[in-house]
XYZ file of C-alpha atoms in Angstrom:
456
model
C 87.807 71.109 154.941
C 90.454 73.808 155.644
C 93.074 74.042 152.876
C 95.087 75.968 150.800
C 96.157 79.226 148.733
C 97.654 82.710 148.905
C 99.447 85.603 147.181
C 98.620 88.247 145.352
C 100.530 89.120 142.427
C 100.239 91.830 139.617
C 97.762 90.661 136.702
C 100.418 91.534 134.283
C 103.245 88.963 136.400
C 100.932 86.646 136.859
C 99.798 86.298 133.327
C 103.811 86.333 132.080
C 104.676 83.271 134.365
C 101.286 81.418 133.534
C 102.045 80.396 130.118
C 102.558 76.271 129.640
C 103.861 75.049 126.768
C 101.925 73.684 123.898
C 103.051 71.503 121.152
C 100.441 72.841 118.581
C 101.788 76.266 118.965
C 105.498 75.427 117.900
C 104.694 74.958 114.275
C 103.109 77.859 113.941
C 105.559 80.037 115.057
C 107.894 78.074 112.912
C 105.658 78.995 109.880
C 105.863 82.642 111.042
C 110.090 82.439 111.382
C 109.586 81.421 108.042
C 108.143 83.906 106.493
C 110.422 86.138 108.191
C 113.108 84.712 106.349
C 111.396 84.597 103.144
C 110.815 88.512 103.601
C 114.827 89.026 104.669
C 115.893 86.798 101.029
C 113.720 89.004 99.495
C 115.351 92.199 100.535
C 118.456 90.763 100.183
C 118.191 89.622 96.626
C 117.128 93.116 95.753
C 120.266 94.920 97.764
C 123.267 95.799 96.115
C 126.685 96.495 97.752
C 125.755 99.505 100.200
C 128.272 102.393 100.226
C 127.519 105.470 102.334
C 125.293 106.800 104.761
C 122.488 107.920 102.790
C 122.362 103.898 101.821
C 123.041 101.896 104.570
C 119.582 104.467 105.914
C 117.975 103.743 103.309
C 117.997 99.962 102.719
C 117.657 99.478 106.572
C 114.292 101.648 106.329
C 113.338 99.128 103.173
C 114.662 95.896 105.207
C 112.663 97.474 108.572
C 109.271 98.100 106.028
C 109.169 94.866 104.874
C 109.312 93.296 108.249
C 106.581 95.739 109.626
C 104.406 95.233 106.492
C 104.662 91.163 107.582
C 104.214 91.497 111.015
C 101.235 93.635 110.452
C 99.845 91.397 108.299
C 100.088 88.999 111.525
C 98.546 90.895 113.631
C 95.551 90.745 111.660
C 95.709 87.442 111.206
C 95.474 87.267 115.077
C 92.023 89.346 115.334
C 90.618 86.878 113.072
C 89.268 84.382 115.553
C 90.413 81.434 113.640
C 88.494 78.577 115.538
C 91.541 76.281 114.645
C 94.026 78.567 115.740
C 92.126 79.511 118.999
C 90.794 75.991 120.032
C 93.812 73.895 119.129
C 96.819 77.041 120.929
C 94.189 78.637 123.102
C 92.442 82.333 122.983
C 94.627 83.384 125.670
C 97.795 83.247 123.937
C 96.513 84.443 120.897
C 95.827 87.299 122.327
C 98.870 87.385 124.206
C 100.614 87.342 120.722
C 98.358 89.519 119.183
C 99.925 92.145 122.062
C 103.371 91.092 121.600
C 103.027 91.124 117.465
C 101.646 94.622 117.335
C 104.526 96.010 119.280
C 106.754 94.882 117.134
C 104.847 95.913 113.992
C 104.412 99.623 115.381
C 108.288 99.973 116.267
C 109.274 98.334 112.440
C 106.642 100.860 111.338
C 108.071 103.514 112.918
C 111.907 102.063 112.360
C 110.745 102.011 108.529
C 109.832 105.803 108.223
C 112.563 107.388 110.491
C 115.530 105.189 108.242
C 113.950 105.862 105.098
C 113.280 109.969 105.857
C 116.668 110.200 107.388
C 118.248 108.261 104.072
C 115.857 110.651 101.634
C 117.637 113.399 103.382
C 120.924 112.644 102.960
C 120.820 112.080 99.968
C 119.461 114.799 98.835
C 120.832 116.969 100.860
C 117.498 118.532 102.988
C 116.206 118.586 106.004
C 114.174 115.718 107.994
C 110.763 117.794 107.574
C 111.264 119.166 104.008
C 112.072 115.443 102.463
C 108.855 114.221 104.910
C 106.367 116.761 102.836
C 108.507 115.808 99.862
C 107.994 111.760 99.769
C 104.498 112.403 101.488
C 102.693 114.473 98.759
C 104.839 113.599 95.629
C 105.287 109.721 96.055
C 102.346 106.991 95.041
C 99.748 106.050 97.484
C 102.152 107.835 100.100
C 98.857 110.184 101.736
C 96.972 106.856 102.302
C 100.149 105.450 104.004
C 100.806 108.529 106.081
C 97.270 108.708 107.445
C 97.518 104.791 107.773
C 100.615 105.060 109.913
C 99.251 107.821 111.833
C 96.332 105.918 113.134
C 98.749 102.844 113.743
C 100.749 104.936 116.113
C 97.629 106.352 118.381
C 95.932 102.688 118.015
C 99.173 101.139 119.703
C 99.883 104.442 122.296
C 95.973 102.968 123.512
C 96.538 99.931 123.913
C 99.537 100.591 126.092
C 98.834 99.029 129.476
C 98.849 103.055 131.519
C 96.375 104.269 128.598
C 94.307 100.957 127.931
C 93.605 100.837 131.884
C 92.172 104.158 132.047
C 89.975 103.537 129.354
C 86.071 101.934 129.067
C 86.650 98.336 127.343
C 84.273 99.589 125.041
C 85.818 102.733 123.689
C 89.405 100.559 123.368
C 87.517 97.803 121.268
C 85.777 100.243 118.686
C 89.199 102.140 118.508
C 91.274 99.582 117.926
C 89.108 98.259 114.849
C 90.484 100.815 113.445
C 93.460 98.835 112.655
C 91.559 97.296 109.823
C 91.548 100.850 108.261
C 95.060 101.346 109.054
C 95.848 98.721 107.379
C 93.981 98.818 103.887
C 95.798 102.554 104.108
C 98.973 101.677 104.414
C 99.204 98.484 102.227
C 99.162 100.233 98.816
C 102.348 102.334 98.930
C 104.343 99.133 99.905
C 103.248 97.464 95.878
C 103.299 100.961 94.508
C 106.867 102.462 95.622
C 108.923 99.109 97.408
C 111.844 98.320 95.351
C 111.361 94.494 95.852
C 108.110 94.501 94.422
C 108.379 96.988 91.422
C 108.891 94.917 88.020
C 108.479 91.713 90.266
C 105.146 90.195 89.654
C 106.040 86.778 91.617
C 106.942 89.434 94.843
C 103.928 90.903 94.365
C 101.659 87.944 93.653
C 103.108 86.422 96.771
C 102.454 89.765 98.764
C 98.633 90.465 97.471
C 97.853 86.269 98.276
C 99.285 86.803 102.099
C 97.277 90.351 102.271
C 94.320 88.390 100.259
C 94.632 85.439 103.008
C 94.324 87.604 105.876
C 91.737 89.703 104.583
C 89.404 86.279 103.541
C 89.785 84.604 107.220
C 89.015 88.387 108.964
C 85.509 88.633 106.706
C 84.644 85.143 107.140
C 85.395 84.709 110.868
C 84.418 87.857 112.164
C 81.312 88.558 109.678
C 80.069 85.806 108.018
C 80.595 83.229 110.645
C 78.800 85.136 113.081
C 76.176 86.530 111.240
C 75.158 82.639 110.226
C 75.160 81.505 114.075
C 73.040 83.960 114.998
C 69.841 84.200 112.321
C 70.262 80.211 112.141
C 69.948 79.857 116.303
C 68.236 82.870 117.041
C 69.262 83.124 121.081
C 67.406 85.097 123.438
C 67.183 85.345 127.593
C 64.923 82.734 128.864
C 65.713 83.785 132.410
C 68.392 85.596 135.031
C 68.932 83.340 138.234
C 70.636 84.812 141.140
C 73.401 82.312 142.220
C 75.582 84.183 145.117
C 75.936 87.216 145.940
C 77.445 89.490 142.912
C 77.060 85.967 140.733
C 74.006 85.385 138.663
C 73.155 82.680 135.596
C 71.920 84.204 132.455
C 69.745 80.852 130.586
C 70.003 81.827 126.799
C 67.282 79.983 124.706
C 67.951 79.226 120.829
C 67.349 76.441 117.998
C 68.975 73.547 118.023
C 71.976 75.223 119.942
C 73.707 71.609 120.017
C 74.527 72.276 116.388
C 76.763 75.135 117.433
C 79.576 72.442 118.358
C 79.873 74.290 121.677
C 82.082 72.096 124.768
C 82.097 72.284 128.404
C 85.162 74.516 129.474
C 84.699 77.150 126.329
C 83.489 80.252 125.994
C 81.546 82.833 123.913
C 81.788 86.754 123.187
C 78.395 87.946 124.130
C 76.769 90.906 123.248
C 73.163 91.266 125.302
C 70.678 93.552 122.907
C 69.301 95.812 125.553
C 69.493 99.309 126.846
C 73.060 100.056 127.662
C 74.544 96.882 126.414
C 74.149 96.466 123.149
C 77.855 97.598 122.432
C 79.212 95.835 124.483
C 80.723 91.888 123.519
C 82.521 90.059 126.548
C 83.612 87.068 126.644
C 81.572 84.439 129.275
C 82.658 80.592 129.824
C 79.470 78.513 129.621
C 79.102 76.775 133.501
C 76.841 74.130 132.618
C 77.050 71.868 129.001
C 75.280 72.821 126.250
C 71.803 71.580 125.542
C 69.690 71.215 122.684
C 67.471 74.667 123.182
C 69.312 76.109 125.850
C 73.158 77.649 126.836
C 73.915 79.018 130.370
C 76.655 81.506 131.803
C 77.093 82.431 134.525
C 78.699 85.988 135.803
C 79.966 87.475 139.014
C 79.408 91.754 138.675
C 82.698 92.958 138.475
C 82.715 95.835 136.155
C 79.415 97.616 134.267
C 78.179 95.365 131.677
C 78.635 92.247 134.050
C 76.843 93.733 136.574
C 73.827 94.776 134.361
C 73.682 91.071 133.552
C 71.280 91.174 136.576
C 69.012 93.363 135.086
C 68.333 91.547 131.653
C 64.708 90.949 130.658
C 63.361 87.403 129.246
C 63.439 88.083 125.697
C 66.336 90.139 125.438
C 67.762 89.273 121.982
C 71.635 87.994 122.047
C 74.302 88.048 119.828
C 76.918 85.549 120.834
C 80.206 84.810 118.981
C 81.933 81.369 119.317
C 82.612 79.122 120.386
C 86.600 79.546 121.837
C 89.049 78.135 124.028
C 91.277 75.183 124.085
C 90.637 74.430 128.188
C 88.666 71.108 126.895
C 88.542 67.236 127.610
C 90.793 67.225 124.190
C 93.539 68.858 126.375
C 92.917 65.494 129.413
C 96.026 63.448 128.557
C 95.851 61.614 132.278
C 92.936 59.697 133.893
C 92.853 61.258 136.867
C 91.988 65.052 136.752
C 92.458 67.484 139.508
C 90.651 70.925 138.623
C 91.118 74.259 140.734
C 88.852 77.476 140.747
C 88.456 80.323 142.110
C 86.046 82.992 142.140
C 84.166 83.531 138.370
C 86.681 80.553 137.425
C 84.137 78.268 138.587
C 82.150 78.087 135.292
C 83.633 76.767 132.965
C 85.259 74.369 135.868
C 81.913 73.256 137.026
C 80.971 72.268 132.850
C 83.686 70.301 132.698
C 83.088 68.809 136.149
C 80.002 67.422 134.918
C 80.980 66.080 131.427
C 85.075 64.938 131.638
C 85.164 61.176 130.603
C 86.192 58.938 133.134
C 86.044 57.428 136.727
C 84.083 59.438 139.488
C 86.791 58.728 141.954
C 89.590 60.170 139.605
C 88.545 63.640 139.568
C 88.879 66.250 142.435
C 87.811 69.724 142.183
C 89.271 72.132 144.712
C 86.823 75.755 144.810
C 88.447 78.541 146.434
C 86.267 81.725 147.500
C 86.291 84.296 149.943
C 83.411 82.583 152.045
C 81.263 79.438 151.649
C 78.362 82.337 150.791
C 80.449 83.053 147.694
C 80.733 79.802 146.423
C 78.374 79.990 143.588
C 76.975 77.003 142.109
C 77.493 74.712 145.154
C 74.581 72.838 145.560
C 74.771 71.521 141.483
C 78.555 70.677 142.269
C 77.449 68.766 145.401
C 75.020 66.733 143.299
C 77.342 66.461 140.537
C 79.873 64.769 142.994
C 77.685 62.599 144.290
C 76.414 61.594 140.899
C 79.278 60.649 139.860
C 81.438 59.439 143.039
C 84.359 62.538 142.544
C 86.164 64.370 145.449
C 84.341 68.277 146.201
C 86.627 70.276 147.870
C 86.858 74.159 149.141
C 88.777 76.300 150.804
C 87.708 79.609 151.976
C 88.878 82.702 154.196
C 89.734 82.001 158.038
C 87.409 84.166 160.495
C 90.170 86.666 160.672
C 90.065 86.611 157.156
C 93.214 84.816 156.780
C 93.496 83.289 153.218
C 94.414 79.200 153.182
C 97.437 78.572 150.900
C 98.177 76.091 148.384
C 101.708 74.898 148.662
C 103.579 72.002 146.893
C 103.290 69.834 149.968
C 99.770 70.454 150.879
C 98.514 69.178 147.041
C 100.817 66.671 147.365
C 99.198 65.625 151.105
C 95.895 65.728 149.089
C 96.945 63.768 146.008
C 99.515 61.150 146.606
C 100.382 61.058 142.831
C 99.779 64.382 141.882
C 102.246 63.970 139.083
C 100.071 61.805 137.498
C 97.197 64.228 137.122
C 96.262 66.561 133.985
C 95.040 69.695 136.097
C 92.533 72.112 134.754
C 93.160 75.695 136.273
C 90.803 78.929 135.765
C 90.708 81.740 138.494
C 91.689 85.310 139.074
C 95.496 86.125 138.042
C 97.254 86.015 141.693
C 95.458 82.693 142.573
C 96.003 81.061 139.111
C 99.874 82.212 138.984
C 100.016 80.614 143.064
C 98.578 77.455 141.926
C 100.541 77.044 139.117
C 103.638 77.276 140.825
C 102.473 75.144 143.544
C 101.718 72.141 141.215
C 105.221 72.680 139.061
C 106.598 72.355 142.454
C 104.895 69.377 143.221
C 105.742 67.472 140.086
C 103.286 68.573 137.299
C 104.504 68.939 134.150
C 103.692 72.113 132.713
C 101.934 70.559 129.555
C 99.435 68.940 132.204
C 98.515 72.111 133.510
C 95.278 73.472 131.301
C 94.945 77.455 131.704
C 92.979 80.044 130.210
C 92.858 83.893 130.996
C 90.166 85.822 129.922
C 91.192 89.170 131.041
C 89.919 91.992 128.781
């Protein structure tokens, strides 16, 4: 069948305009207003009438300190992997707040030690780098916190979009744990010299139990948690099966593997223990349901450690974190499910092909690829169809190498009631941001629309 899709659109676009709406995300960032406004009545109970320059610099640089020292304690909260959190709102936009929370925290930061410098100064009548050396070397804990700050700054000036780019995915990941340092650094000066929390014990109580909190969920979930998956299922490469060309399946034996609580349509960070890889943790979508002894992924080469998925040898001990992702039948609201994929989006597509609840003849899946040569996994997805009575679809490049476009009218031609549909979406950026747009257009409510980026 000749269908559908175009455009091309920057990743960075694309991601911005791909972001549905989800319920389970509103409270939380309720919560978080919250405790912004507990942290502004906290400053505010503590500030007197503020007369002069010197002040009004000063008590903004306390007011901008506390709000950085929150934030931050956010944006650790986000690196946690918090399976709630990351199932029930989706990996994709934690990370996405993750991004926008750090910027924030590093301009507070750096709002926090201009104000308070510049008030210093005034007041005592110096200069901007005497009073620096001044509150750096003769105020409490205030080495730690310059150190701290300093690695804060270069951690956020690489993960700037220009810098990150440029940069191995490796080298940006071990750099940016970093933050954890930063962190511990910079937390003790805020107890030891922050006018809200000297003499305060119920300030400070509160601020060691958030610190405390964040601290507990980062050890559990990103030691503990993974450490007990791993000796408990003890995965290794079975085997590496070439599927297209670029695309291979890696089959990943283990113990009891079901117990993992793994779904069709999520994903694991995998780190493969061999030659070359072994610092290396990306995150793969499983393309087949789990099974008792055995997990599957499967990987088109687009960058070095995917393409020395090829190479792997049977035996190769893994390390797998996981699982995450919210693109699950819990998301299916509808009976009738459309699903689009393109390129690597296949996998986790083709899981959820197999295993969504339901009436054969109520899903459609529509693949998209470059040529029917690229469309990995076809001859499963043929069987599944058949197996189960659902629509296979694909759409591929013209001779000429004209791409087919998916337009409002065209799903609408294909599915009647459209509308009615939940629709599961996972592809590169410009076809997932064409798709989407397409299917508002046609009458989809964004909530229906299930998406998931998993762009490093």
């Amino acid at each position: 069948m000749t269908t559908l899709l175009n455009s091309r659109a920057g990743r960075r676009q694309a991601m911005r305009r791909i972001q549905p709406r989800r319920s389970h995300a509103v409270p939380l960032i309720l919560l978080s207003l919250a405790g912004a406004a507990a942290v502004l009545s906290l400053w505010w109970q503590n500030t007197p009438n503020v007369e002069g320059t010197a002040q009004w610099l000063t008590h903004a640089g306390r007011l901008s300190g506390l709000l950085g020292g929150y934030v931050l304690a956010l944006v650790v909260l986000q690196m946690a992997r918090v399976p709630a959190l990351e199932r029930r709102v989706g990996s994709d936009r934690v990370a996405r707040w993750h991004a926008l929370s750090g910027r924030y925290a590093l301009c507070l930061i750096v709002a926090h030690v201009g104000l308070i410098i510049a008030g210093y100064a005034e007041q005592a009548g110096t200069g901007l780098v005497d009073q620096s050396v001044t509150v750096v070397m003769d105020y409490p804990d205030m080495i730690k916190a310059a150190v701290g700050t300093a690695m804060l700054v270069v951690i956020g000036l690489i993960s700037a979009g220009m810098v990150r780019r440029r940069m191995p995915y490796e080298v940006w990941y071990y750099l940016h744990l970093f933050t954890y340092l930063a962190v511990f650094l910079t937390f003790w000066h805020q107890l030891a010299t922050g006018a809200e929390f000297v003499g305060n014990k119920t300030a400070e109580t509160a601020w060691y139990a958030l610190y405390g909190t964040v601290t507990a969920l980062v050890v559990w979930y990103r030691l503990l948690v993974p450490l007990r998956l791993n000796l408990r299922h003890r995965m290794r490469v079975e085997a590496v099966v070439p599927e297209a060309p670029g695309v291979v399946s890696v089959l990943i034996k283990g113990r009891k593997l079901h117990r993992i609580g793994a779904q069709a349509g999520q994903f694991f960070r995998w780190r493969f223990l061999a030659p070359g890889m072994r610092w290396g943790s990306h995150p793969y979508s499983l393309s087949a349901p789990p099974r008792p002894e055995l997990l599957r992924i499967t990987v088109k080469a687009v960058g070095g450690h995917s393409t020395g998925l090829a190479s792997l040898e049977p035996g190769t001990r893994v390390w797998a974190e996981g699982p995450y992702g919210a693109m699950t039948a819990a998301r299916r609201s509808r009976g009738k499910v459309l699903m689009i994929a393109g390129g690597a989006g296949i996998t986790p597509i083709r899981a959820l092909f197999e295993t969504l609840p339901g009436k054969g003849s109520d899903l459609t899946l529509l693949y998209r690829a470059r040529s029917v040569g690229d469309l990995a996994l076809w001859n499963e997805l043929k069987q599944i169809a058949t197996e189960r009575g659902a629509r296979l679809l694909y759409a591929v490049n013209g001779p000429d190498g004209a791409r087919p476009e998916i337009t409002a009218e065209r799903l609408g031609h294909l599915l009647p009631d459209i509308e009615d549909h939940d629709v599961y979406l996972c592809g590169p950026p410009g076809l997932a941001e064409h798709a989407y747009g397409a299917l508002r257009e046609a009458g989809v409510p964004d909530r229906r629309i299930h998406h998931e980026s998993f762009e490093l």
